[in-house]
Amino acid sequence: MHDPLTSSAALLDHPADTTFVAETMSGRGDVRVIFAGPLLTPDGRNPQVRTVWRLDAARNAYFVTAVPLTQIPA
């Protein structure tokens, strides 16, 4: 995906019930939510990725990172 708007839309669509992995809390008290599964792309390749999001006190989500998965989640 070379178009930043398409990429950002795909990342925003990634968090879903079907891709939810875990909600964790860091030692600093940050809540992080992890998702893993296909990142839907216009060309249909749909790479398997893990995304991590940070939640603030009002539970607004902020994108932290996305990394490719080497194994497909079960």
Short mmCIF file of C-alpha atoms in Angstrom, two decimals:
data_model
loop_
_atom_site.label_atom_id
_atom_site.label_comp_id
_atom_site.label_asym_id
_atom_site.label_seq_id
_atom_site.Cartn_x
_atom_site.Cartn_y
_atom_site.Cartn_z
CA MET A 1 0.00 0.00 0.00
CA HIS A 2 1.64 3.17 -1.17
CA ASP A 3 -1.25 5.55 -0.58
CA PRO A 4 -1.10 6.87 3.02
CA LEU A 5 -4.88 7.34 3.22
CA THR A 6 -5.50 3.74 2.17
CA SER A 7 -2.87 2.52 4.63
CA SER A 8 -4.30 4.51 7.52
CA ALA A 9 -7.84 3.34 6.74
CA ALA A 10 -6.68 -0.30 6.76
CA LEU A 11 -4.95 0.23 10.11
CA LEU A 12 -8.06 1.85 11.59
CA ASP A 13 -10.16 -1.12 10.44
CA HIS A 14 -7.76 -3.73 11.89
CA PRO A 15 -9.01 -3.66 15.51
CA ALA A 16 -12.06 -5.93 15.62
CA ASP A 17 -13.55 -8.72 17.70
CA THR A 18 -12.11 -11.22 15.20
CA THR A 19 -8.54 -9.88 15.52
CA PHE A 20 -8.48 -9.15 19.29
CA VAL A 21 -5.61 -10.88 21.12
CA ALA A 22 -5.20 -9.26 24.53
CA GLU A 23 -5.48 -6.16 26.70
CA THR A 24 -2.45 -5.59 28.91
CA MET A 25 -1.23 -3.00 31.39
CA SER A 26 2.34 -1.77 31.45
CA GLY A 27 4.30 -1.07 34.61
CA ARG A 28 3.53 2.63 34.06
CA GLY A 29 -0.19 1.94 34.03
CA ASP A 30 -0.66 2.30 30.27
CA VAL A 31 -3.39 0.06 28.87
CA ARG A 32 -2.40 -1.54 25.57
CA VAL A 33 -4.65 -3.53 23.30
CA ILE A 34 -3.19 -6.04 20.84
CA PHE A 35 -4.78 -7.29 17.63
CA ALA A 36 -3.46 -9.88 15.15
CA GLY A 37 -4.78 -10.98 11.80
CA PRO A 38 -5.11 -9.88 8.19
CA LEU A 39 -4.67 -6.24 7.26
CA LEU A 40 -7.17 -5.81 4.44
CA THR A 41 -5.57 -4.30 1.35
CA PRO A 42 -7.02 -3.19 -2.01
CA ASP A 43 -4.83 -5.64 -3.95
CA GLY A 44 -6.06 -8.60 -1.87
CA ARG A 45 -2.69 -9.62 -0.42
CA ASN A 46 -3.98 -8.99 3.13
CA PRO A 47 -0.74 -9.52 5.08
CA GLN A 48 -0.93 -10.96 8.59
CA VAL A 49 0.05 -8.23 11.07
CA ARG A 50 -0.04 -7.44 14.77
CA THR A 51 -1.16 -3.95 15.76
CA VAL A 52 -0.79 -2.40 19.19
CA TRP A 53 -2.94 0.45 20.47
CA ARG A 54 -2.67 2.51 23.67
CA LEU A 55 -5.82 3.51 25.52
CA ASP A 56 -6.05 6.77 27.46
CA ALA A 57 -8.15 7.26 30.60
CA ALA A 58 -11.26 7.92 28.47
CA ARG A 59 -10.49 4.70 26.50
CA ASN A 60 -9.64 6.59 23.31
CA ALA A 61 -7.30 4.41 21.24
CA TYR A 62 -3.97 5.63 19.85
CA PHE A 63 -2.00 3.63 17.30
CA VAL A 64 1.42 2.50 18.60
CA THR A 65 2.86 0.09 16.03
CA ALA A 66 2.20 -2.58 13.42
CA VAL A 67 4.52 -5.50 12.74
CA PRO A 68 4.27 -8.36 10.25
CA LEU A 69 3.52 -11.77 11.72
CA THR A 70 5.76 -14.68 10.86
CA GLN A 71 3.07 -17.18 11.93
CA ILE A 72 -0.63 -16.94 11.20
CA PRO A 73 -2.69 -16.64 14.42
CA ALA A 74 -4.88 -19.63 15.29
#
